[in-house]
């Protein structure tokens, strides 16, 4: 039994699809769209001469456009992740990108493999949709992680601004100008909205619900309570910053403790596949004596089922809720 190189080609084509998505995204929107950019996107748009109101409208449109398109059948699986990732592509553009990537994958499969037309079409369809989904999901995870990491510093900057006499709206503006993206543009939008009359607590709450960030909900609640009941907002936010940092350290500690179990689970899942490839490379005829028996296929299915169960069991063991 000789292992074909086609599965490796499938993987390389899928990786090329992911790289192509990122390249197109950076080409269309420029470097300012990248995460943790020092010159945040809002300031870059303002420096280009675009009016403050137009910049606010554009950024708000990008933030809310994906959830409005959840009724589209294929796009519904992407809407929530695309909103958290704040993908600047519109939903029609993302769907068109799926089609383009599907065509690219089909061309690669046509020239790189000898599979039938039906299989190539099916794989191209899955790679087009799957490539965009994996890319958007990765963007969302990275963006939310950066927001969580930047938030304590931003709250402490607000505390220092409030203690020297700035109002809270000015503290938000300072944060939007001093910290890098993605938090800078988010806070800049809230600052602009408050300048046009929107309640700051409501804007923070809306942001927290859109991103589904618990720490941001704490900030929104603290600001809302201070607006309704009064009190020293600087002291409240100072305590909140300490709580957020403590939670962040706890999350990091849990992640470090469970890292060994996660890698063990990954190793236990991938090792049998790697061993299968190694055996067939070293001794291609190793399974010839049993491949024709009636028990070979059922045994393979049982092993595959155990591998799948192992993935879910190990994930459940290391998925610690804090």
PDB file of C-alpha atoms in Angstrom:
ATOM      1  CA  UNK A   1       0.000   0.000   0.000  1.00  0.00           C
ATOM      2  CA  UNK A   2       1.580   3.278  -1.149  1.00  0.00           C
ATOM      3  CA  UNK A   3       0.505   6.627   0.308  1.00  0.00           C
ATOM      4  CA  UNK A   4      -0.418   9.237  -2.276  1.00  0.00           C
ATOM      5  CA  UNK A   5       1.033  12.751  -2.153  1.00  0.00           C
ATOM      6  CA  UNK A   6      -2.358  14.273  -2.959  1.00  0.00           C
ATOM      7  CA  UNK A   7      -3.422  14.892   0.711  1.00  0.00           C
ATOM      8  CA  UNK A   8      -0.226  16.927   1.143  1.00  0.00           C
ATOM      9  CA  UNK A   9      -1.094  18.903  -1.991  1.00  0.00           C
ATOM     10  CA  UNK A  10      -4.582  19.554  -0.595  1.00  0.00           C
ATOM     11  CA  UNK A  11      -3.017  20.977   2.573  1.00  0.00           C
ATOM     12  CA  UNK A  12      -0.603  23.179   0.640  1.00  0.00           C
ATOM     13  CA  UNK A  13      -3.422  24.537  -1.522  1.00  0.00           C
ATOM     14  CA  UNK A  14      -5.492  25.332   1.593  1.00  0.00           C
ATOM     15  CA  UNK A  15      -2.516  27.163   3.154  1.00  0.00           C
ATOM     16  CA  UNK A  16      -2.091  29.113  -0.095  1.00  0.00           C
ATOM     17  CA  UNK A  17      -5.780  30.063   0.099  1.00  0.00           C
ATOM     18  CA  UNK A  18      -5.299  31.441   3.639  1.00  0.00           C
ATOM     19  CA  UNK A  19      -2.224  33.432   2.598  1.00  0.00           C
ATOM     20  CA  UNK A  20      -4.102  34.799  -0.415  1.00  0.00           C
ATOM     21  CA  UNK A  21      -6.994  36.023   1.781  1.00  0.00           C
ATOM     22  CA  UNK A  22      -4.622  37.939   4.062  1.00  0.00           C
ATOM     23  CA  UNK A  23      -2.752  39.377   1.074  1.00  0.00           C
ATOM     24  CA  UNK A  24      -5.940  40.627  -0.560  1.00  0.00           C
ATOM     25  CA  UNK A  25      -7.137  42.144   2.731  1.00  0.00           C
ATOM     26  CA  UNK A  26      -3.909  44.072   3.333  1.00  0.00           C
ATOM     27  CA  UNK A  27      -3.748  45.145  -0.321  1.00  0.00           C
ATOM     28  CA  UNK A  28      -7.271  46.583  -0.309  1.00  0.00           C
ATOM     29  CA  UNK A  29      -7.205  48.326   3.081  1.00  0.00           C
ATOM     30  CA  UNK A  30      -3.507  48.915   3.685  1.00  0.00           C
ATOM     31  CA  UNK A  31      -1.343  48.316   6.737  1.00  0.00           C
ATOM     32  CA  UNK A  32      -3.588  50.380   9.019  1.00  0.00           C
ATOM     33  CA  UNK A  33      -6.111  47.530   9.038  1.00  0.00           C
ATOM     34  CA  UNK A  34      -3.607  45.199  10.727  1.00  0.00           C
ATOM     35  CA  UNK A  35      -3.967  44.465  14.430  1.00  0.00           C
ATOM     36  CA  UNK A  36      -1.976  46.362  17.063  1.00  0.00           C
ATOM     37  CA  UNK A  37      -0.994  49.043  14.573  1.00  0.00           C
ATOM     38  CA  UNK A  38       0.705  52.001  16.285  1.00  0.00           C
ATOM     39  CA  UNK A  39      -1.055  54.559  14.081  1.00  0.00           C
ATOM     40  CA  UNK A  40      -4.631  53.441  14.574  1.00  0.00           C
ATOM     41  CA  UNK A  41      -6.989  53.304  11.637  1.00  0.00           C
ATOM     42  CA  UNK A  42      -9.250  56.072  12.904  1.00  0.00           C
ATOM     43  CA  UNK A  43      -6.380  58.560  13.167  1.00  0.00           C
ATOM     44  CA  UNK A  44      -5.026  57.528   9.780  1.00  0.00           C
ATOM     45  CA  UNK A  45      -8.392  58.189   8.155  1.00  0.00           C
ATOM     46  CA  UNK A  46      -8.586  61.581   9.905  1.00  0.00           C
ATOM     47  CA  UNK A  47      -5.065  62.468   8.735  1.00  0.00           C
ATOM     48  CA  UNK A  48      -6.114  61.793   5.142  1.00  0.00           C
ATOM     49  CA  UNK A  49      -8.527  64.699   5.381  1.00  0.00           C
ATOM     50  CA  UNK A  50     -11.711  62.693   5.896  1.00  0.00           C
ATOM     51  CA  UNK A  51     -14.145  64.495   8.169  1.00  0.00           C
ATOM     52  CA  UNK A  52     -14.677  63.306  11.712  1.00  0.00           C
ATOM     53  CA  UNK A  53     -18.327  62.550  11.070  1.00  0.00           C
ATOM     54  CA  UNK A  54     -17.534  60.564   7.912  1.00  0.00           C
ATOM     55  CA  UNK A  55     -14.854  58.548   9.721  1.00  0.00           C
ATOM     56  CA  UNK A  56     -17.276  57.761  12.555  1.00  0.00           C
ATOM     57  CA  UNK A  57     -19.947  56.692  10.080  1.00  0.00           C
ATOM     58  CA  UNK A  58     -17.530  54.464   8.160  1.00  0.00           C
ATOM     59  CA  UNK A  59     -16.171  52.728  11.271  1.00  0.00           C
ATOM     60  CA  UNK A  60     -19.647  52.213  12.739  1.00  0.00           C
ATOM     61  CA  UNK A  61     -20.816  50.767   9.439  1.00  0.00           C
ATOM     62  CA  UNK A  62     -17.919  48.290   9.422  1.00  0.00           C
ATOM     63  CA  UNK A  63     -18.742  47.222  12.979  1.00  0.00           C
ATOM     64  CA  UNK A  64     -22.416  46.543  12.390  1.00  0.00           C
ATOM     65  CA  UNK A  65     -22.597  45.419   8.786  1.00  0.00           C
ATOM     66  CA  UNK A  66     -21.967  41.722   9.400  1.00  0.00           C
ATOM     67  CA  UNK A  67     -24.718  41.051  11.928  1.00  0.00           C
ATOM     68  CA  UNK A  68     -27.227  42.673   9.596  1.00  0.00           C
ATOM     69  CA  UNK A  69     -26.459  39.994   6.994  1.00  0.00           C
ATOM     70  CA  UNK A  70     -27.099  36.928   9.150  1.00  0.00           C
ATOM     71  CA  UNK A  71     -30.087  36.036   6.972  1.00  0.00           C
ATOM     72  CA  UNK A  72     -27.760  35.076   4.091  1.00  0.00           C
ATOM     73  CA  UNK A  73     -27.524  31.238   4.290  1.00  0.00           C
ATOM     74  CA  UNK A  74     -23.798  30.742   3.726  1.00  0.00           C
ATOM     75  CA  UNK A  75     -22.781  33.954   5.445  1.00  0.00           C
ATOM     76  CA  UNK A  76     -24.667  33.241   8.657  1.00  0.00           C
ATOM     77  CA  UNK A  77     -21.837  30.988   9.897  1.00  0.00           C
ATOM     78  CA  UNK A  78     -19.396  33.893   9.554  1.00  0.00           C
ATOM     79  CA  UNK A  79     -21.441  36.856  10.793  1.00  0.00           C
ATOM     80  CA  UNK A  80     -20.683  36.664  14.523  1.00  0.00           C
ATOM     81  CA  UNK A  81     -16.953  36.031  14.058  1.00  0.00           C
ATOM     82  CA  UNK A  82     -16.660  38.704  11.358  1.00  0.00           C
ATOM     83  CA  UNK A  83     -18.266  41.243  13.684  1.00  0.00           C
ATOM     84  CA  UNK A  84     -15.833  40.461  16.514  1.00  0.00           C
ATOM     85  CA  UNK A  85     -12.913  40.579  14.090  1.00  0.00           C
ATOM     86  CA  UNK A  86     -14.268  43.868  12.685  1.00  0.00           C
ATOM     87  CA  UNK A  87     -13.580  42.718   9.125  1.00  0.00           C
ATOM     88  CA  UNK A  88     -13.683  45.737   6.824  1.00  0.00           C
ATOM     89  CA  UNK A  89     -14.890  43.649   3.873  1.00  0.00           C
ATOM     90  CA  UNK A  90     -18.630  43.930   3.347  1.00  0.00           C
ATOM     91  CA  UNK A  91     -20.683  40.693   3.441  1.00  0.00           C
ATOM     92  CA  UNK A  92     -21.075  40.639  -0.391  1.00  0.00           C
ATOM     93  CA  UNK A  93     -17.321  41.123  -0.745  1.00  0.00           C
ATOM     94  CA  UNK A  94     -16.621  38.234   1.628  1.00  0.00           C
ATOM     95  CA  UNK A  95     -19.009  35.979  -0.293  1.00  0.00           C
ATOM     96  CA  UNK A  96     -17.330  37.042  -3.541  1.00  0.00           C
ATOM     97  CA  UNK A  97     -13.960  36.298  -1.922  1.00  0.00           C
ATOM     98  CA  UNK A  98     -15.174  32.780  -1.137  1.00  0.00           C
ATOM     99  CA  UNK A  99     -15.952  32.304  -4.805  1.00  0.00           C
ATOM    100  CA  UNK A 100     -12.563  33.653  -5.916  1.00  0.00           C
ATOM    101  CA  UNK A 101     -10.736  31.394  -3.469  1.00  0.00           C
ATOM    102  CA  UNK A 102     -12.827  28.441  -4.624  1.00  0.00           C
ATOM    103  CA  UNK A 103     -11.765  29.102  -8.217  1.00  0.00           C
ATOM    104  CA  UNK A 104      -8.102  29.411  -7.164  1.00  0.00           C
ATOM    105  CA  UNK A 105      -8.362  26.140  -5.228  1.00  0.00           C
ATOM    106  CA  UNK A 106     -10.014  24.440  -8.220  1.00  0.00           C
ATOM    107  CA  UNK A 107      -7.186  25.549 -10.519  1.00  0.00           C
ATOM    108  CA  UNK A 108      -4.610  24.287  -8.020  1.00  0.00           C
ATOM    109  CA  UNK A 109      -6.380  20.948  -7.647  1.00  0.00           C
ATOM    110  CA  UNK A 110      -6.708  20.608 -11.429  1.00  0.00           C
ATOM    111  CA  UNK A 111      -2.995  21.085 -12.088  1.00  0.00           C
ATOM    112  CA  UNK A 112      -1.695  19.483  -8.875  1.00  0.00           C
ATOM    113  CA  UNK A 113      -3.865  16.385  -8.540  1.00  0.00           C
ATOM    114  CA  UNK A 114      -5.563  13.791 -10.702  1.00  0.00           C
ATOM    115  CA  UNK A 115      -8.840  13.538  -8.776  1.00  0.00           C
ATOM    116  CA  UNK A 116     -12.185  13.458 -10.542  1.00  0.00           C
ATOM    117  CA  UNK A 117     -14.092  16.611 -11.454  1.00  0.00           C
ATOM    118  CA  UNK A 118     -16.774  16.072  -8.804  1.00  0.00           C
ATOM    119  CA  UNK A 119     -14.205  15.732  -6.021  1.00  0.00           C
ATOM    120  CA  UNK A 120     -12.307  18.800  -7.234  1.00  0.00           C
ATOM    121  CA  UNK A 121     -15.494  20.878  -7.293  1.00  0.00           C
ATOM    122  CA  UNK A 122     -16.488  19.699  -3.797  1.00  0.00           C
ATOM    123  CA  UNK A 123     -13.019  20.342  -2.354  1.00  0.00           C
ATOM    124  CA  UNK A 124     -12.830  23.759  -4.016  1.00  0.00           C
ATOM    125  CA  UNK A 125     -16.194  24.704  -2.543  1.00  0.00           C
ATOM    126  CA  UNK A 126     -15.111  23.601   0.949  1.00  0.00           C
ATOM    127  CA  UNK A 127     -11.719  25.333   0.660  1.00  0.00           C
ATOM    128  CA  UNK A 128     -13.305  28.589  -0.487  1.00  0.00           C
ATOM    129  CA  UNK A 129     -15.736  28.711   2.438  1.00  0.00           C
ATOM    130  CA  UNK A 130     -13.409  27.036   4.938  1.00  0.00           C
ATOM    131  CA  UNK A 131     -10.469  29.292   4.069  1.00  0.00           C
ATOM    132  CA  UNK A 132     -12.458  32.465   4.726  1.00  0.00           C
ATOM    133  CA  UNK A 133     -13.984  31.000   7.906  1.00  0.00           C
ATOM    134  CA  UNK A 134     -10.589  29.949   9.331  1.00  0.00           C
ATOM    135  CA  UNK A 135      -9.126  33.355   8.452  1.00  0.00           C
ATOM    136  CA  UNK A 136     -12.007  35.294  10.032  1.00  0.00           C
ATOM    137  CA  UNK A 137     -11.998  33.065  13.126  1.00  0.00           C
ATOM    138  CA  UNK A 138      -8.255  33.579  13.562  1.00  0.00           C
ATOM    139  CA  UNK A 139      -8.676  37.342  13.167  1.00  0.00           C
ATOM    140  CA  UNK A 140     -11.453  37.384  15.768  1.00  0.00           C
ATOM    141  CA  UNK A 141      -9.396  35.424  18.322  1.00  0.00           C
ATOM    142  CA  UNK A 142      -6.348  37.650  17.880  1.00  0.00           C
ATOM    143  CA  UNK A 143      -8.382  40.853  18.059  1.00  0.00           C
ATOM    144  CA  UNK A 144     -10.258  39.847  21.209  1.00  0.00           C
ATOM    145  CA  UNK A 145      -6.998  38.740  22.850  1.00  0.00           C
ATOM    146  CA  UNK A 146      -5.384  42.094  22.043  1.00  0.00           C
ATOM    147  CA  UNK A 147      -8.395  44.013  23.330  1.00  0.00           C
ATOM    148  CA  UNK A 148      -8.291  42.080  26.613  1.00  0.00           C
ATOM    149  CA  UNK A 149      -4.559  42.744  26.942  1.00  0.00           C
ATOM    150  CA  UNK A 150      -4.855  46.467  26.169  1.00  0.00           C
ATOM    151  CA  UNK A 151      -7.849  47.205  28.377  1.00  0.00           C
ATOM    152  CA  UNK A 152      -6.044  47.405  31.789  1.00  0.00           C
ATOM    153  CA  UNK A 153      -3.510  49.902  30.399  1.00  0.00           C
ATOM    154  CA  UNK A 154      -6.323  51.940  28.848  1.00  0.00           C
ATOM    155  CA  UNK A 155      -8.285  52.047  32.121  1.00  0.00           C
ATOM    156  CA  UNK A 156      -5.167  53.124  34.036  1.00  0.00           C
ATOM    157  CA  UNK A 157      -4.601  55.875  31.463  1.00  0.00           C
ATOM    158  CA  UNK A 158      -8.195  57.004  32.054  1.00  0.00           C
ATOM    159  CA  UNK A 159      -7.505  57.052  35.811  1.00  0.00           C
ATOM    160  CA  UNK A 160      -4.447  59.282  35.381  1.00  0.00           C
ATOM    161  CA  UNK A 161      -6.377  61.614  33.084  1.00  0.00           C
ATOM    162  CA  UNK A 162      -9.261  61.905  35.538  1.00  0.00           C
ATOM    163  CA  UNK A 163      -6.905  62.596  38.450  1.00  0.00           C
ATOM    164  CA  UNK A 164      -5.322  65.566  36.678  1.00  0.00           C
ATOM    165  CA  UNK A 165      -8.742  67.072  36.070  1.00  0.00           C
ATOM    166  CA  UNK A 166      -9.856  65.886  32.628  1.00  0.00           C
ATOM    167  CA  UNK A 167     -13.515  64.908  32.141  1.00  0.00           C
ATOM    168  CA  UNK A 168     -14.236  61.306  31.221  1.00  0.00           C
ATOM    169  CA  UNK A 169     -14.921  62.180  27.572  1.00  0.00           C
ATOM    170  CA  UNK A 170     -11.454  63.722  27.335  1.00  0.00           C
ATOM    171  CA  UNK A 171      -9.974  60.631  28.990  1.00  0.00           C
ATOM    172  CA  UNK A 172     -11.565  58.496  26.276  1.00  0.00           C
ATOM    173  CA  UNK A 173     -10.129  60.795  23.614  1.00  0.00           C
ATOM    174  CA  UNK A 174      -6.647  60.512  25.155  1.00  0.00           C
ATOM    175  CA  UNK A 175      -6.899  56.720  25.141  1.00  0.00           C
ATOM    176  CA  UNK A 176      -7.984  56.729  21.491  1.00  0.00           C
ATOM    177  CA  UNK A 177      -4.917  58.800  20.569  1.00  0.00           C
ATOM    178  CA  UNK A 178      -2.290  57.109  22.740  1.00  0.00           C
ATOM    179  CA  UNK A 179      -2.914  53.356  22.636  1.00  0.00           C
ATOM    180  CA  UNK A 180      -2.524  51.254  19.475  1.00  0.00           C
ATOM    181  CA  UNK A 181      -5.299  49.472  17.637  1.00  0.00           C
ATOM    182  CA  UNK A 182      -7.638  47.660  18.013  1.00  0.00           C
ATOM    183  CA  UNK A 183      -8.699  49.372  21.268  1.00  0.00           C
ATOM    184  CA  UNK A 184      -7.789  52.863  20.042  1.00  0.00           C
ATOM    185  CA  UNK A 185     -10.334  52.903  17.225  1.00  0.00           C
ATOM    186  CA  UNK A 186     -13.005  51.380  19.472  1.00  0.00           C
ATOM    187  CA  UNK A 187     -12.485  54.056  22.129  1.00  0.00           C
ATOM    188  CA  UNK A 188     -12.240  56.728  19.443  1.00  0.00           C
ATOM    189  CA  UNK A 189     -15.689  55.789  18.171  1.00  0.00           C
ATOM    190  CA  UNK A 190     -17.120  56.033  21.707  1.00  0.00           C
ATOM    191  CA  UNK A 191     -15.406  59.407  22.168  1.00  0.00           C
ATOM    192  CA  UNK A 192     -16.865  60.713  18.901  1.00  0.00           C
ATOM    193  CA  UNK A 193     -20.317  59.342  19.748  1.00  0.00           C
ATOM    194  CA  UNK A 194     -20.253  61.062  23.145  1.00  0.00           C
ATOM    195  CA  UNK A 195     -19.268  64.311  21.416  1.00  0.00           C
ATOM    196  CA  UNK A 196     -22.377  63.987  19.241  1.00  0.00           C
ATOM    197  CA  UNK A 197     -24.583  63.413  22.279  1.00  0.00           C
ATOM    198  CA  UNK A 198     -24.698  59.670  22.913  1.00  0.00           C
ATOM    199  CA  UNK A 199     -24.539  58.467  26.497  1.00  0.00           C
ATOM    200  CA  UNK A 200     -21.047  57.142  27.260  1.00  0.00           C
ATOM    201  CA  UNK A 201     -22.284  54.314  29.483  1.00  0.00           C
ATOM    202  CA  UNK A 202     -24.683  53.166  26.794  1.00  0.00           C
ATOM    203  CA  UNK A 203     -21.936  53.289  24.142  1.00  0.00           C
ATOM    204  CA  UNK A 204     -19.575  51.237  26.336  1.00  0.00           C
ATOM    205  CA  UNK A 205     -22.315  48.710  27.050  1.00  0.00           C
ATOM    206  CA  UNK A 206     -23.076  48.378  23.332  1.00  0.00           C
ATOM    207  CA  UNK A 207     -19.380  47.794  22.636  1.00  0.00           C
ATOM    208  CA  UNK A 208     -19.152  45.177  25.404  1.00  0.00           C
ATOM    209  CA  UNK A 209     -22.181  43.279  24.078  1.00  0.00           C
ATOM    210  CA  UNK A 210     -20.905  43.416  20.503  1.00  0.00           C
ATOM    211  CA  UNK A 211     -17.503  42.020  21.496  1.00  0.00           C
ATOM    212  CA  UNK A 212     -18.871  39.768  24.276  1.00  0.00           C
ATOM    213  CA  UNK A 213     -16.088  40.887  26.647  1.00  0.00           C
ATOM    214  CA  UNK A 214     -16.768  40.520  30.368  1.00  0.00           C
ATOM    215  CA  UNK A 215     -14.111  43.061  31.386  1.00  0.00           C
ATOM    216  CA  UNK A 216     -15.632  45.645  29.053  1.00  0.00           C
ATOM    217  CA  UNK A 217     -19.006  44.998  30.669  1.00  0.00           C
ATOM    218  CA  UNK A 218     -17.405  45.796  34.046  1.00  0.00           C
ATOM    219  CA  UNK A 219     -16.165  49.111  32.653  1.00  0.00           C
ATOM    220  CA  UNK A 220     -19.581  49.971  31.218  1.00  0.00           C
ATOM    221  CA  UNK A 221     -21.309  49.152  34.523  1.00  0.00           C
ATOM    222  CA  UNK A 222     -18.793  51.220  36.520  1.00  0.00           C
ATOM    223  CA  UNK A 223     -19.281  54.263  34.299  1.00  0.00           C
ATOM    224  CA  UNK A 224     -23.074  53.893  34.308  1.00  0.00           C
ATOM    225  CA  UNK A 225     -23.224  53.609  38.128  1.00  0.00           C
ATOM    226  CA  UNK A 226     -21.034  56.682  38.523  1.00  0.00           C
ATOM    227  CA  UNK A 227     -23.251  58.649  36.136  1.00  0.00           C
ATOM    228  CA  UNK A 228     -26.424  57.734  38.019  1.00  0.00           C
ATOM    229  CA  UNK A 229     -25.206  57.609  41.639  1.00  0.00           C
ATOM    230  CA  UNK A 230     -22.084  59.760  41.618  1.00  0.00           C
ATOM    231  CA  UNK A 231     -18.795  58.957  43.284  1.00  0.00           C
ATOM    232  CA  UNK A 232     -15.089  59.162  42.525  1.00  0.00           C
ATOM    233  CA  UNK A 233     -14.803  57.639  39.059  1.00  0.00           C
ATOM    234  CA  UNK A 234     -10.985  57.668  39.184  1.00  0.00           C
ATOM    235  CA  UNK A 235     -10.980  55.465  42.306  1.00  0.00           C
ATOM    236  CA  UNK A 236     -13.618  53.158  40.824  1.00  0.00           C
ATOM    237  CA  UNK A 237     -11.651  52.706  37.605  1.00  0.00           C
ATOM    238  CA  UNK A 238      -8.397  52.256  39.521  1.00  0.00           C
ATOM    239  CA  UNK A 239      -9.944  49.339  41.402  1.00  0.00           C
ATOM    240  CA  UNK A 240     -11.402  47.999  38.148  1.00  0.00           C
ATOM    241  CA  UNK A 241      -7.977  48.097  36.472  1.00  0.00           C
ATOM    242  CA  UNK A 242      -6.540  46.013  39.331  1.00  0.00           C
ATOM    243  CA  UNK A 243      -9.391  43.502  39.027  1.00  0.00           C
ATOM    244  CA  UNK A 244      -8.924  43.220  35.253  1.00  0.00           C
ATOM    245  CA  UNK A 245      -5.176  42.692  35.653  1.00  0.00           C
ATOM    246  CA  UNK A 246      -5.790  40.025  38.297  1.00  0.00           C
ATOM    247  CA  UNK A 247      -8.252  38.240  36.015  1.00  0.00           C
ATOM    248  CA  UNK A 248      -5.802  38.505  33.121  1.00  0.00           C
ATOM    249  CA  UNK A 249      -3.001  36.974  35.243  1.00  0.00           C
ATOM    250  CA  UNK A 250      -5.356  34.214  36.332  1.00  0.00           C
ATOM    251  CA  UNK A 251      -6.279  33.432  32.720  1.00  0.00           C
ATOM    252  CA  UNK A 252      -2.599  33.312  31.784  1.00  0.00           C
ATOM    253  CA  UNK A 253      -1.856  31.033  34.729  1.00  0.00           C
ATOM    254  CA  UNK A 254      -4.685  28.666  33.791  1.00  0.00           C
ATOM    255  CA  UNK A 255      -3.452  28.675  30.207  1.00  0.00           C
ATOM    256  CA  UNK A 256       0.079  27.812  31.362  1.00  0.00           C
ATOM    257  CA  UNK A 257      -1.173  25.018  33.638  1.00  0.00           C
ATOM    258  CA  UNK A 258      -3.309  23.452  30.913  1.00  0.00           C
ATOM    259  CA  UNK A 259      -0.713  23.900  28.144  1.00  0.00           C
ATOM    260  CA  UNK A 260       0.884  20.498  28.806  1.00  0.00           C
ATOM    261  CA  UNK A 261      -2.486  18.739  28.651  1.00  0.00           C
ATOM    262  CA  UNK A 262      -3.407  20.571  25.437  1.00  0.00           C
ATOM    263  CA  UNK A 263      -0.158  19.614  23.732  1.00  0.00           C
ATOM    264  CA  UNK A 264      -0.491  16.049  25.042  1.00  0.00           C
ATOM    265  CA  UNK A 265      -3.954  15.821  23.537  1.00  0.00           C
ATOM    266  CA  UNK A 266      -2.707  17.212  20.250  1.00  0.00           C
ATOM    267  CA  UNK A 267       0.213  14.772  20.251  1.00  0.00           C
ATOM    268  CA  UNK A 268      -2.030  11.806  21.070  1.00  0.00           C
ATOM    269  CA  UNK A 269      -4.335  12.778  18.219  1.00  0.00           C
ATOM    270  CA  UNK A 270      -1.629  13.374  15.597  1.00  0.00           C
ATOM    271  CA  UNK A 271       0.877  10.666  16.551  1.00  0.00           C
ATOM    272  CA  UNK A 272      -1.140   7.731  15.117  1.00  0.00           C
ATOM    273  CA  UNK A 273      -1.467   9.564  11.810  1.00  0.00           C
ATOM    274  CA  UNK A 274       2.238  10.397  11.782  1.00  0.00           C
ATOM    275  CA  UNK A 275       3.075   6.786  12.653  1.00  0.00           C
ATOM    276  CA  UNK A 276       0.869   5.591   9.775  1.00  0.00           C
ATOM    277  CA  UNK A 277       2.680   7.848   7.322  1.00  0.00           C
ATOM    278  CA  UNK A 278       6.111   6.830   8.665  1.00  0.00           C
ATOM    279  CA  UNK A 279       5.303   3.105   8.455  1.00  0.00           C
ATOM    280  CA  UNK A 280       4.135   3.405   4.868  1.00  0.00           C
ATOM    281  CA  UNK A 281       7.172   5.451   3.868  1.00  0.00           C
ATOM    282  CA  UNK A 282       9.642   3.034   5.507  1.00  0.00           C
ATOM    283  CA  UNK A 283       7.793  -0.167   4.595  1.00  0.00           C
ATOM    284  CA  UNK A 284       5.153   0.451   1.867  1.00  0.00           C
ATOM    285  CA  UNK A 285       4.022  -3.196   1.900  1.00  0.00           C
ATOM    286  CA  UNK A 286       3.551  -3.397   5.682  1.00  0.00           C
ATOM    287  CA  UNK A 287      -0.268  -3.702   5.530  1.00  0.00           C
ATOM    288  CA  UNK A 288      -0.497  -5.870   2.399  1.00  0.00           C
ATOM    289  CA  UNK A 289      -1.214  -9.043   4.365  1.00  0.00           C
ATOM    290  CA  UNK A 290      -4.265  -7.588   6.171  1.00  0.00           C
ATOM    291  CA  UNK A 291      -5.609  -4.941   3.817  1.00  0.00           C
ATOM    292  CA  UNK A 292      -7.819  -7.414   1.998  1.00  0.00           C
ATOM    293  CA  UNK A 293      -9.358  -8.922   5.125  1.00  0.00           C
ATOM    294  CA  UNK A 294     -12.914  -8.134   6.164  1.00  0.00           C
ATOM    295  CA  UNK A 295     -11.807  -6.618   9.464  1.00  0.00           C
ATOM    296  CA  UNK A 296      -9.428  -3.992   8.037  1.00  0.00           C
ATOM    297  CA  UNK A 297     -11.962  -1.250   7.192  1.00  0.00           C
ATOM    298  CA  UNK A 298     -13.989  -1.662  10.433  1.00  0.00           C
ATOM    299  CA  UNK A 299     -10.768  -1.521  12.435  1.00  0.00           C
ATOM    300  CA  UNK A 300      -9.736   1.676  10.653  1.00  0.00           C
ATOM    301  CA  UNK A 301     -13.132   3.221  11.404  1.00  0.00           C
ATOM    302  CA  UNK A 302     -12.843   2.268  15.088  1.00  0.00           C
ATOM    303  CA  UNK A 303      -9.385   3.847  15.319  1.00  0.00           C
ATOM    304  CA  UNK A 304     -10.656   7.012  13.602  1.00  0.00           C
ATOM    305  CA  UNK A 305     -13.595   7.178  16.033  1.00  0.00           C
ATOM    306  CA  UNK A 306     -11.248   6.863  19.014  1.00  0.00           C
ATOM    307  CA  UNK A 307      -9.074   9.673  17.638  1.00  0.00           C
ATOM    308  CA  UNK A 308     -12.108  11.947  17.286  1.00  0.00           C
ATOM    309  CA  UNK A 309     -13.339  11.063  20.788  1.00  0.00           C
ATOM    310  CA  UNK A 310      -9.848  11.730  22.140  1.00  0.00           C
ATOM    311  CA  UNK A 311      -9.929  15.284  20.730  1.00  0.00           C
ATOM    312  CA  UNK A 312     -13.236  16.102  22.432  1.00  0.00           C
ATOM    313  CA  UNK A 313     -12.281  14.429  25.733  1.00  0.00           C
ATOM    314  CA  UNK A 314      -8.942  16.259  25.975  1.00  0.00           C
ATOM    315  CA  UNK A 315     -10.623  19.557  25.081  1.00  0.00           C
ATOM    316  CA  UNK A 316     -13.217  19.029  27.820  1.00  0.00           C
ATOM    317  CA  UNK A 317     -10.480  18.252  30.366  1.00  0.00           C
ATOM    318  CA  UNK A 318      -8.539  21.463  29.702  1.00  0.00           C
ATOM    319  CA  UNK A 319     -11.517  23.766  29.147  1.00  0.00           C
ATOM    320  CA  UNK A 320     -11.482  25.323  32.636  1.00  0.00           C
ATOM    321  CA  UNK A 321     -14.104  28.004  33.251  1.00  0.00           C
ATOM    322  CA  UNK A 322     -12.793  30.935  35.276  1.00  0.00           C
TER     323      UNK A 322
END
